């Protein structure tokens, strides 16, 4: 590993995604899924990292780690526990947290949906039913009205492609369906929601004299390679996965409809994002369809050049500033993963504004429960004590020095 310097305008950060870190006994799709016994280690999402109660401590932790940007999840279930009944106390809590983050000099991207729905929305049929989409837009409007004076960047959805495939094609995420037609109907409806929310958020900020906002959506991406490069079947699966990702990107970002997405009159041509956002999940070696589902085990951390190639392709289609979120990896690989990707992004001529690691804290990792501890910070789930891991110390050192010199690298790569 060679020394590197972060490019001048690149902010390093971390993610506090809602279901993974907030905790609490709430009527959500993942509490329901846990109740049915589908979490591999039987851990409840009610435990997680209890960020809703420990947010002040976590903001101070962000400050100590030198975090410059954070992706902060808003939990629809907490904000609107019953249809058309909004929890103003939860919104006030988020306002307090946003104020504290602003005072700490941390730039925030608000994530408005990531994997989790309220039980009432699931019971209505979720995003599969066209008539339910107004529920999501009503939620967006209420959140933006309450928080918009403190919010600059929004993600309408984080990983909607993984949400649709996991819940409606692989069947291991709630609601547990295995219906290709429903999968792409859901994804198309989410693209419609994103496009309508893009306009709604900009209009609301202007109408309420809030500072201008930027809006995007973050898709999950991987370095997809055939397990056997000589196998035609493996190569065809990889090609199909790439076409599906491209179709989703074009629908959300450009309002274009390409198979396997469904036709929708609200998915109309235009530029529906103000920055590019990508959740990067490393390498997937593909030999069967299940290898393409979000709950399949990753084959490795992937090569940084694969990430750059993906970003270059997307930037050619939508030449916008770029935010990258590096999905969590195991403790033993994390420092190499952070260093190699930060180095590659800094050397690139692409306009990368932010590189964030997800998650900041050990927490509830969906199907894996609490077993896989992927955070920069260890959380004792019994006491909720936070302890910075070696990878968190490396992150702190890189943020402080705006890079890594040979002496720092020797400490971790001796």
Short mmCIF file of C-alpha atoms in Angstrom, two decimals:
data_model
loop_
_atom_site.label_atom_id
_atom_site.label_comp_id
_atom_site.label_asym_id
_atom_site.label_seq_id
_atom_site.Cartn_x
_atom_site.Cartn_y
_atom_site.Cartn_z
CA UNK A 1 0.00 0.00 0.00
CA UNK A 2 1.47 3.33 -1.08
CA UNK A 3 0.98 6.65 0.80
CA UNK A 4 -1.88 8.78 -0.47
CA UNK A 5 -3.35 12.24 -0.03
CA UNK A 6 -7.09 12.85 -0.15
CA UNK A 7 -8.09 15.22 -2.90
CA UNK A 8 -8.81 18.68 -1.52
CA UNK A 9 -12.61 18.64 -1.73
CA UNK A 10 -13.19 15.01 -0.71
CA UNK A 11 -15.00 14.66 2.61
CA UNK A 12 -14.68 11.43 4.58
CA UNK A 13 -17.66 10.24 6.54
CA UNK A 14 -19.79 7.43 7.94
CA UNK A 15 -23.39 6.27 7.93
CA UNK A 16 -25.99 5.99 10.67
CA UNK A 17 -28.66 4.06 8.81
CA UNK A 18 -32.04 3.87 10.48
CA UNK A 19 -32.90 0.19 11.02
CA UNK A 20 -29.28 -0.80 11.54
CA UNK A 21 -28.63 1.62 14.39
CA UNK A 22 -31.77 3.21 15.90
CA UNK A 23 -33.28 0.27 17.79
CA UNK A 24 -36.60 0.36 19.66
CA UNK A 25 -39.81 -1.67 19.77
CA UNK A 26 -41.60 -0.26 16.74
CA UNK A 27 -44.12 -1.80 14.37
CA UNK A 28 -41.83 -2.17 11.36
CA UNK A 29 -41.41 -4.70 8.57
CA UNK A 30 -38.15 -5.95 10.13
CA UNK A 31 -39.68 -6.42 13.60
CA UNK A 32 -42.34 -8.48 11.84
CA UNK A 33 -39.65 -10.46 9.98
CA UNK A 34 -37.77 -11.11 13.22
CA UNK A 35 -41.01 -12.30 14.82
CA UNK A 36 -41.40 -14.88 12.06
CA UNK A 37 -37.94 -16.26 12.87
CA UNK A 38 -36.11 -15.18 9.71
CA UNK A 39 -33.13 -13.43 11.35
CA UNK A 40 -30.18 -15.81 11.18
CA UNK A 41 -28.93 -15.24 14.73
CA UNK A 42 -32.42 -14.48 16.13
CA UNK A 43 -31.34 -10.97 17.19
CA UNK A 44 -34.10 -8.38 17.33
CA UNK A 45 -33.86 -5.05 15.48
CA UNK A 46 -35.22 -3.52 18.69
CA UNK A 47 -31.72 -3.82 20.18
CA UNK A 48 -29.32 -2.52 17.49
CA UNK A 49 -27.12 0.38 18.68
CA UNK A 50 -29.91 2.36 20.37
CA UNK A 51 -28.83 5.48 18.50
CA UNK A 52 -32.21 7.12 19.13
CA UNK A 53 -31.30 7.24 22.83
CA UNK A 54 -27.52 7.67 22.44
CA UNK A 55 -27.40 10.18 19.60
CA UNK A 56 -25.68 12.88 21.67
CA UNK A 57 -22.90 10.45 22.55
CA UNK A 58 -22.67 9.39 18.91
CA UNK A 59 -22.46 12.97 17.64
CA UNK A 60 -19.56 13.55 20.03
CA UNK A 61 -18.01 10.32 18.74
CA UNK A 62 -18.31 11.62 15.17
CA UNK A 63 -16.55 14.80 16.24
CA UNK A 64 -13.74 12.86 17.92
CA UNK A 65 -13.25 10.68 14.83
CA UNK A 66 -12.98 13.73 12.60
CA UNK A 67 -16.00 12.71 10.55
CA UNK A 68 -16.76 15.41 7.99
CA UNK A 69 -19.94 13.98 6.47
CA UNK A 70 -22.63 11.63 7.70
CA UNK A 71 -25.47 9.76 6.06
CA UNK A 72 -28.28 9.94 8.61
CA UNK A 73 -31.27 7.63 8.29
CA UNK A 74 -34.79 8.85 9.01
CA UNK A 75 -37.06 5.97 10.01
CA UNK A 76 -40.49 6.27 8.37
CA UNK A 77 -41.85 3.85 10.98
CA UNK A 78 -40.85 6.18 13.82
CA UNK A 79 -41.97 9.36 12.08
CA UNK A 80 -45.37 7.98 11.00
CA UNK A 81 -46.17 4.98 13.22
CA UNK A 82 -49.79 5.08 12.07
CA UNK A 83 -51.09 6.32 8.75
CA UNK A 84 -51.45 10.13 8.74
CA UNK A 85 -50.36 10.27 12.39
CA UNK A 86 -46.91 11.85 12.69
CA UNK A 87 -44.70 11.68 15.76
CA UNK A 88 -43.63 15.28 16.28
CA UNK A 89 -41.39 14.27 19.19
CA UNK A 90 -39.33 12.06 16.86
CA UNK A 91 -39.06 14.89 14.34
CA UNK A 92 -37.97 17.25 17.14
CA UNK A 93 -35.33 14.71 18.19
CA UNK A 94 -33.97 14.58 14.64
CA UNK A 95 -33.96 18.39 14.51
CA UNK A 96 -31.89 18.46 17.69
CA UNK A 97 -29.48 15.93 16.21
CA UNK A 98 -29.20 17.88 12.93
CA UNK A 99 -28.47 21.04 14.91
CA UNK A 100 -25.76 19.27 16.89
CA UNK A 101 -24.22 17.86 13.70
CA UNK A 102 -24.24 21.31 12.11
CA UNK A 103 -22.57 22.77 15.18
CA UNK A 104 -19.95 20.00 14.97
CA UNK A 105 -19.22 20.96 11.36
CA UNK A 106 -20.56 17.69 9.92
CA UNK A 107 -22.30 17.76 6.54
CA UNK A 108 -25.47 15.65 6.54
CA UNK A 109 -27.28 13.64 3.88
CA UNK A 110 -30.74 12.65 5.09
CA UNK A 111 -31.80 9.16 3.97
CA UNK A 112 -35.59 9.05 3.79
CA UNK A 113 -36.06 5.31 3.13
CA UNK A 114 -33.79 2.28 3.41
CA UNK A 115 -35.29 -1.23 3.45
CA UNK A 116 -37.88 -0.63 6.19
CA UNK A 117 -41.60 0.14 6.08
CA UNK A 118 -44.19 0.76 8.75
CA UNK A 119 -46.43 -2.23 9.44
CA UNK A 120 -49.47 -0.26 8.25
CA UNK A 121 -47.81 0.46 4.89
CA UNK A 122 -46.88 -3.21 4.46
CA UNK A 123 -50.46 -4.21 5.21
CA UNK A 124 -51.68 -1.89 2.45
CA UNK A 125 -49.42 -3.65 -0.07
CA UNK A 126 -46.38 -1.36 0.14
CA UNK A 127 -44.80 -0.03 -3.01
CA UNK A 128 -46.38 -2.74 -5.14
CA UNK A 129 -49.70 -0.88 -5.24
CA UNK A 130 -49.86 2.36 -7.21
CA UNK A 131 -52.48 3.87 -4.90
CA UNK A 132 -50.09 3.64 -1.93
CA UNK A 133 -47.43 5.90 -3.38
CA UNK A 134 -49.14 9.02 -2.11
CA UNK A 135 -48.43 7.73 1.42
CA UNK A 136 -44.70 7.93 0.80
CA UNK A 137 -44.95 11.39 -0.75
CA UNK A 138 -47.02 12.64 2.20
CA UNK A 139 -44.31 11.37 4.55
CA UNK A 140 -41.60 13.08 2.46
CA UNK A 141 -43.47 16.37 2.55
CA UNK A 142 -43.97 16.23 6.31
CA UNK A 143 -40.32 15.40 7.01
CA UNK A 144 -39.00 18.12 4.70
CA UNK A 145 -41.31 20.74 6.19
CA UNK A 146 -40.08 19.84 9.69
CA UNK A 147 -36.38 19.38 8.93
CA UNK A 148 -35.71 21.24 5.69
CA UNK A 149 -34.25 24.34 7.31
CA UNK A 150 -31.40 22.10 8.56
CA UNK A 151 -31.18 19.72 5.60
CA UNK A 152 -29.11 20.27 2.48
CA UNK A 153 -28.85 16.87 0.81
CA UNK A 154 -31.49 14.14 0.60
CA UNK A 155 -31.56 10.56 -0.58
CA UNK A 156 -35.15 9.66 -1.36
CA UNK A 157 -34.12 5.99 -1.23
CA UNK A 158 -30.95 4.12 -0.33
CA UNK A 159 -30.54 0.84 -2.23
CA UNK A 160 -34.05 0.57 -3.71
CA UNK A 161 -32.76 -2.04 -6.17
CA UNK A 162 -31.63 -4.24 -3.27
CA UNK A 163 -34.94 -3.64 -1.47
CA UNK A 164 -36.96 -4.76 -4.50
CA UNK A 165 -34.83 -7.80 -5.33
CA UNK A 166 -34.49 -8.90 -1.70
CA UNK A 167 -38.18 -8.66 -0.90
CA UNK A 168 -39.81 -9.61 -4.20
CA UNK A 169 -37.35 -11.75 -6.14
CA UNK A 170 -35.16 -13.57 -3.64
CA UNK A 171 -37.85 -13.65 -0.98
CA UNK A 172 -35.53 -13.45 2.03
CA UNK A 173 -36.32 -9.81 2.90
CA UNK A 174 -39.81 -8.71 3.93
CA UNK A 175 -42.41 -9.15 2.54
CA UNK A 176 -40.86 -12.45 1.39
CA UNK A 177 -42.22 -12.65 -2.16
CA UNK A 178 -40.62 -14.42 -5.13
CA UNK A 179 -42.32 -12.81 -8.12
CA UNK A 180 -40.16 -11.20 -10.86
CA UNK A 181 -43.06 -9.14 -12.19
CA UNK A 182 -43.82 -7.76 -8.72
CA UNK A 183 -40.11 -7.05 -8.15
CA UNK A 184 -39.84 -4.73 -11.15
CA UNK A 185 -43.28 -3.23 -10.55
CA UNK A 186 -42.08 -2.25 -7.06
CA UNK A 187 -38.82 -0.85 -8.41
CA UNK A 188 -40.65 1.15 -11.08
CA UNK A 189 -43.05 2.56 -8.51
CA UNK A 190 -40.08 3.58 -6.35
CA UNK A 191 -38.57 5.35 -9.37
CA UNK A 192 -41.89 7.17 -9.79
CA UNK A 193 -41.82 8.14 -6.11
CA UNK A 194 -38.27 9.39 -6.45
CA UNK A 195 -39.06 11.56 -9.46
CA UNK A 196 -42.14 13.06 -7.79
CA UNK A 197 -40.21 13.54 -4.52
CA UNK A 198 -37.39 15.28 -6.40
CA UNK A 199 -39.79 17.99 -7.56
CA UNK A 200 -41.62 18.07 -4.23
CA UNK A 201 -38.48 18.63 -2.16
CA UNK A 202 -37.17 21.41 -4.36
CA UNK A 203 -40.56 23.14 -4.45
CA UNK A 204 -41.02 22.86 -0.69
CA UNK A 205 -37.59 24.32 0.06
CA UNK A 206 -38.34 27.24 -2.21
CA UNK A 207 -41.86 27.80 -0.87
CA UNK A 208 -40.70 27.76 2.77
CA UNK A 209 -37.62 29.91 2.06
CA UNK A 210 -35.32 27.11 3.20
CA UNK A 211 -31.76 26.94 1.83
CA UNK A 212 -31.57 25.20 -1.58
CA UNK A 213 -31.38 21.42 -1.37
CA UNK A 214 -29.87 18.64 -3.44
CA UNK A 215 -31.74 15.39 -4.04
CA UNK A 216 -30.55 11.98 -5.21
CA UNK A 217 -31.04 8.24 -4.85
CA UNK A 218 -28.31 5.72 -4.01
CA UNK A 219 -28.27 2.40 -5.86
CA UNK A 220 -26.44 -0.71 -4.68
CA UNK A 221 -23.60 -1.76 -7.01
CA UNK A 222 -21.06 -4.58 -7.05
CA UNK A 223 -18.15 -5.88 -9.07
CA UNK A 224 -20.00 -8.78 -10.70
CA UNK A 225 -17.80 -11.51 -12.16
CA UNK A 226 -18.54 -15.05 -13.38
CA UNK A 227 -17.35 -17.69 -10.93
CA UNK A 228 -16.11 -19.67 -13.93
CA UNK A 229 -14.97 -17.26 -16.66
CA UNK A 230 -15.34 -20.09 -19.20
CA UNK A 231 -18.99 -20.76 -18.30
CA UNK A 232 -21.49 -19.25 -20.73
CA UNK A 233 -24.26 -19.56 -18.11
CA UNK A 234 -22.24 -17.66 -15.53
CA UNK A 235 -21.40 -14.92 -18.03
CA UNK A 236 -25.05 -14.61 -19.09
CA UNK A 237 -26.11 -14.17 -15.45
CA UNK A 238 -23.55 -11.39 -15.02
CA UNK A 239 -24.71 -9.68 -18.20
CA UNK A 240 -28.34 -9.85 -17.03
CA UNK A 241 -27.38 -8.31 -13.68
CA UNK A 242 -25.54 -5.47 -15.41
CA UNK A 243 -28.51 -4.78 -17.70
CA UNK A 244 -30.83 -4.69 -14.70
CA UNK A 245 -28.61 -2.24 -12.83
CA UNK A 246 -28.36 -0.04 -15.92
CA UNK A 247 -32.14 -0.06 -16.36
CA UNK A 248 -32.67 0.93 -12.71
CA UNK A 249 -30.10 3.74 -12.98
CA UNK A 250 -31.68 5.12 -16.13
CA UNK A 251 -35.16 5.01 -14.58
CA UNK A 252 -34.24 6.80 -11.34
CA UNK A 253 -31.69 9.25 -12.73
CA UNK A 254 -32.84 9.90 -16.28
CA UNK A 255 -36.50 8.92 -16.27
CA UNK A 256 -35.98 6.35 -19.03
CA UNK A 257 -37.83 3.03 -19.20
CA UNK A 258 -35.83 -0.01 -20.28
CA UNK A 259 -36.59 -3.67 -19.63
CA UNK A 260 -36.96 -5.21 -17.12
CA UNK A 261 -38.43 -1.99 -15.64
CA UNK A 262 -42.17 -1.47 -16.19
CA UNK A 263 -43.67 1.35 -18.18
CA UNK A 264 -44.96 4.19 -15.97
CA UNK A 265 -46.19 7.51 -17.25
CA UNK A 266 -44.67 9.30 -14.26
CA UNK A 267 -41.21 7.97 -15.09
CA UNK A 268 -40.54 10.67 -17.64
CA UNK A 269 -37.28 11.78 -19.30
CA UNK A 270 -35.28 14.38 -17.41
CA UNK A 271 -32.44 14.78 -14.92
CA UNK A 272 -33.86 13.65 -11.60
CA UNK A 273 -30.79 13.87 -9.37
CA UNK A 274 -28.41 16.59 -8.26
CA UNK A 275 -25.52 14.27 -7.39
CA UNK A 276 -24.56 10.67 -8.09
CA UNK A 277 -24.80 8.30 -5.12
CA UNK A 278 -23.65 4.71 -4.96
CA UNK A 279 -23.55 2.03 -2.27
CA UNK A 280 -20.54 -0.12 -3.12
CA UNK A 281 -20.59 -3.77 -2.03
CA UNK A 282 -17.34 -5.16 -3.42
CA UNK A 283 -17.08 -8.33 -5.50
CA UNK A 284 -19.70 -10.98 -6.17
CA UNK A 285 -18.65 -14.22 -7.89
CA UNK A 286 -21.75 -15.38 -9.75
CA UNK A 287 -22.71 -18.96 -10.64
CA UNK A 288 -26.48 -18.98 -9.95
CA UNK A 289 -29.29 -16.41 -9.61
CA UNK A 290 -29.13 -16.47 -5.80
CA UNK A 291 -25.62 -15.01 -6.00
CA UNK A 292 -27.21 -11.80 -7.31
CA UNK A 293 -29.57 -11.33 -4.37
CA UNK A 294 -28.69 -8.80 -1.64
CA UNK A 295 -28.57 -11.46 1.07
CA UNK A 296 -25.93 -13.55 -0.75
CA UNK A 297 -22.50 -13.54 0.87
CA UNK A 298 -19.98 -11.22 -0.76
CA UNK A 299 -17.04 -12.94 -2.42
CA UNK A 300 -14.52 -10.24 -1.47
CA UNK A 301 -13.89 -6.54 -1.00
CA UNK A 302 -13.41 -6.03 -4.75
CA UNK A 303 -10.78 -4.06 -6.60
CA UNK A 304 -10.89 -0.24 -6.38
CA UNK A 305 -10.52 -0.06 -10.15
CA UNK A 306 -13.88 -1.82 -10.46
CA UNK A 307 -15.46 0.92 -8.37
CA UNK A 308 -13.82 3.60 -10.52
CA UNK A 309 -14.98 1.90 -13.71
CA UNK A 310 -18.55 1.81 -12.43
CA UNK A 311 -18.42 5.47 -11.45
CA UNK A 312 -16.94 6.49 -14.79
CA UNK A 313 -19.75 4.74 -16.65
CA UNK A 314 -22.42 6.41 -14.53
CA UNK A 315 -20.73 9.82 -14.65
CA UNK A 316 -20.72 9.64 -18.45
CA UNK A 317 -24.52 9.22 -18.33
CA UNK A 318 -25.07 11.84 -15.61
CA UNK A 319 -22.06 14.17 -15.14
CA UNK A 320 -22.73 15.15 -11.53
CA UNK A 321 -20.81 15.33 -8.22
CA UNK A 322 -20.34 11.88 -6.68
CA UNK A 323 -21.04 10.45 -3.22
CA UNK A 324 -19.79 6.91 -2.50
CA UNK A 325 -20.81 4.81 0.49
CA UNK A 326 -18.57 1.82 1.15
CA UNK A 327 -20.65 -1.00 2.60
CA UNK A 328 -19.28 -2.59 5.74
CA UNK A 329 -16.72 -5.41 5.70
CA UNK A 330 -15.21 -7.66 8.37
CA UNK A 331 -12.69 -6.28 10.86
CA UNK A 332 -9.73 -8.04 9.28
CA UNK A 333 -10.31 -6.48 5.84
CA UNK A 334 -11.58 -3.03 6.83
CA UNK A 335 -8.37 -0.97 6.95
CA UNK A 336 -7.21 -2.29 3.56
CA UNK A 337 -10.69 -1.68 2.16
CA UNK A 338 -10.79 1.91 3.40
CA UNK A 339 -7.24 2.73 2.36
CA UNK A 340 -7.39 1.24 -1.12
CA UNK A 341 -10.71 2.84 -2.02
CA UNK A 342 -9.86 6.26 -0.57
CA UNK A 343 -6.56 6.15 -2.45
CA UNK A 344 -8.26 5.24 -5.73
CA UNK A 345 -10.99 7.85 -5.38
CA UNK A 346 -8.42 10.53 -4.57
CA UNK A 347 -6.27 9.69 -7.58
CA UNK A 348 -9.26 9.73 -9.90
CA UNK A 349 -10.27 12.80 -11.87
CA UNK A 350 -13.91 12.07 -11.11
CA UNK A 351 -15.66 14.77 -9.00
CA UNK A 352 -15.99 12.67 -5.83
CA UNK A 353 -17.28 14.91 -3.02
CA UNK A 354 -17.82 12.36 -0.26
CA UNK A 355 -16.70 8.87 0.63
CA UNK A 356 -18.56 7.39 3.58
CA UNK A 357 -18.26 4.07 5.36
CA UNK A 358 -21.40 2.23 6.48
CA UNK A 359 -21.93 1.66 9.31
CA UNK A 360 -20.30 3.88 11.91
CA UNK A 361 -21.55 1.57 14.68
CA UNK A 362 -21.98 -2.16 15.06
CA UNK A 363 -25.69 -2.75 14.77
CA UNK A 364 -28.55 -4.80 13.35
CA UNK A 365 -27.39 -6.08 9.94
CA UNK A 366 -30.78 -7.15 8.60
CA UNK A 367 -30.80 -10.94 7.98
CA UNK A 368 -27.48 -11.34 9.80
CA UNK A 369 -28.78 -9.68 12.95
CA UNK A 370 -26.00 -8.70 15.36
CA UNK A 371 -23.55 -11.43 14.36
CA UNK A 372 -21.57 -9.50 11.76
CA UNK A 373 -19.94 -6.52 13.45
CA UNK A 374 -19.15 -4.21 10.58
CA UNK A 375 -18.82 -0.83 12.32
CA UNK A 376 -15.84 1.42 12.89
CA UNK A 377 -17.02 1.45 16.51
CA UNK A 378 -17.71 -1.63 18.64
CA UNK A 379 -21.04 -1.63 20.48
CA UNK A 380 -21.67 -3.81 23.51
CA UNK A 381 -25.35 -4.60 22.96
CA UNK A 382 -25.89 -5.32 26.68
CA UNK A 383 -24.47 -2.04 27.99
CA UNK A 384 -24.46 0.04 24.77
CA UNK A 385 -20.87 1.04 25.50
CA UNK A 386 -19.03 2.37 22.42
CA UNK A 387 -15.36 1.51 21.78
CA UNK A 388 -13.46 2.72 18.74
CA UNK A 389 -11.91 -0.18 16.80
CA UNK A 390 -8.46 -0.10 15.14
CA UNK A 391 -10.19 0.61 11.82
CA UNK A 392 -11.89 3.60 13.47
CA UNK A 393 -8.50 4.82 14.70
CA UNK A 394 -7.15 4.48 11.15
CA UNK A 395 -10.14 6.44 9.85
CA UNK A 396 -9.48 9.13 12.47
CA UNK A 397 -5.81 9.39 11.47
CA UNK A 398 -6.62 9.64 7.75
CA UNK A 399 -9.24 12.32 8.39
CA UNK A 400 -6.82 14.34 10.55
CA UNK A 401 -3.92 14.15 8.08
CA UNK A 402 -6.14 14.26 4.98
CA UNK A 403 -4.39 11.14 3.81
CA UNK A 404 -1.98 8.44 4.96
CA UNK A 405 1.80 8.75 5.01
CA UNK A 406 4.23 5.84 5.02
CA UNK A 407 4.57 5.84 8.81
CA UNK A 408 0.81 5.47 9.32
CA UNK A 409 0.55 2.72 6.72
CA UNK A 410 3.43 0.83 8.33
CA UNK A 411 1.42 0.68 11.57
CA UNK A 412 -1.37 -1.19 9.81
CA UNK A 413 0.41 -2.98 6.94
CA UNK A 414 3.69 -4.06 8.55
#
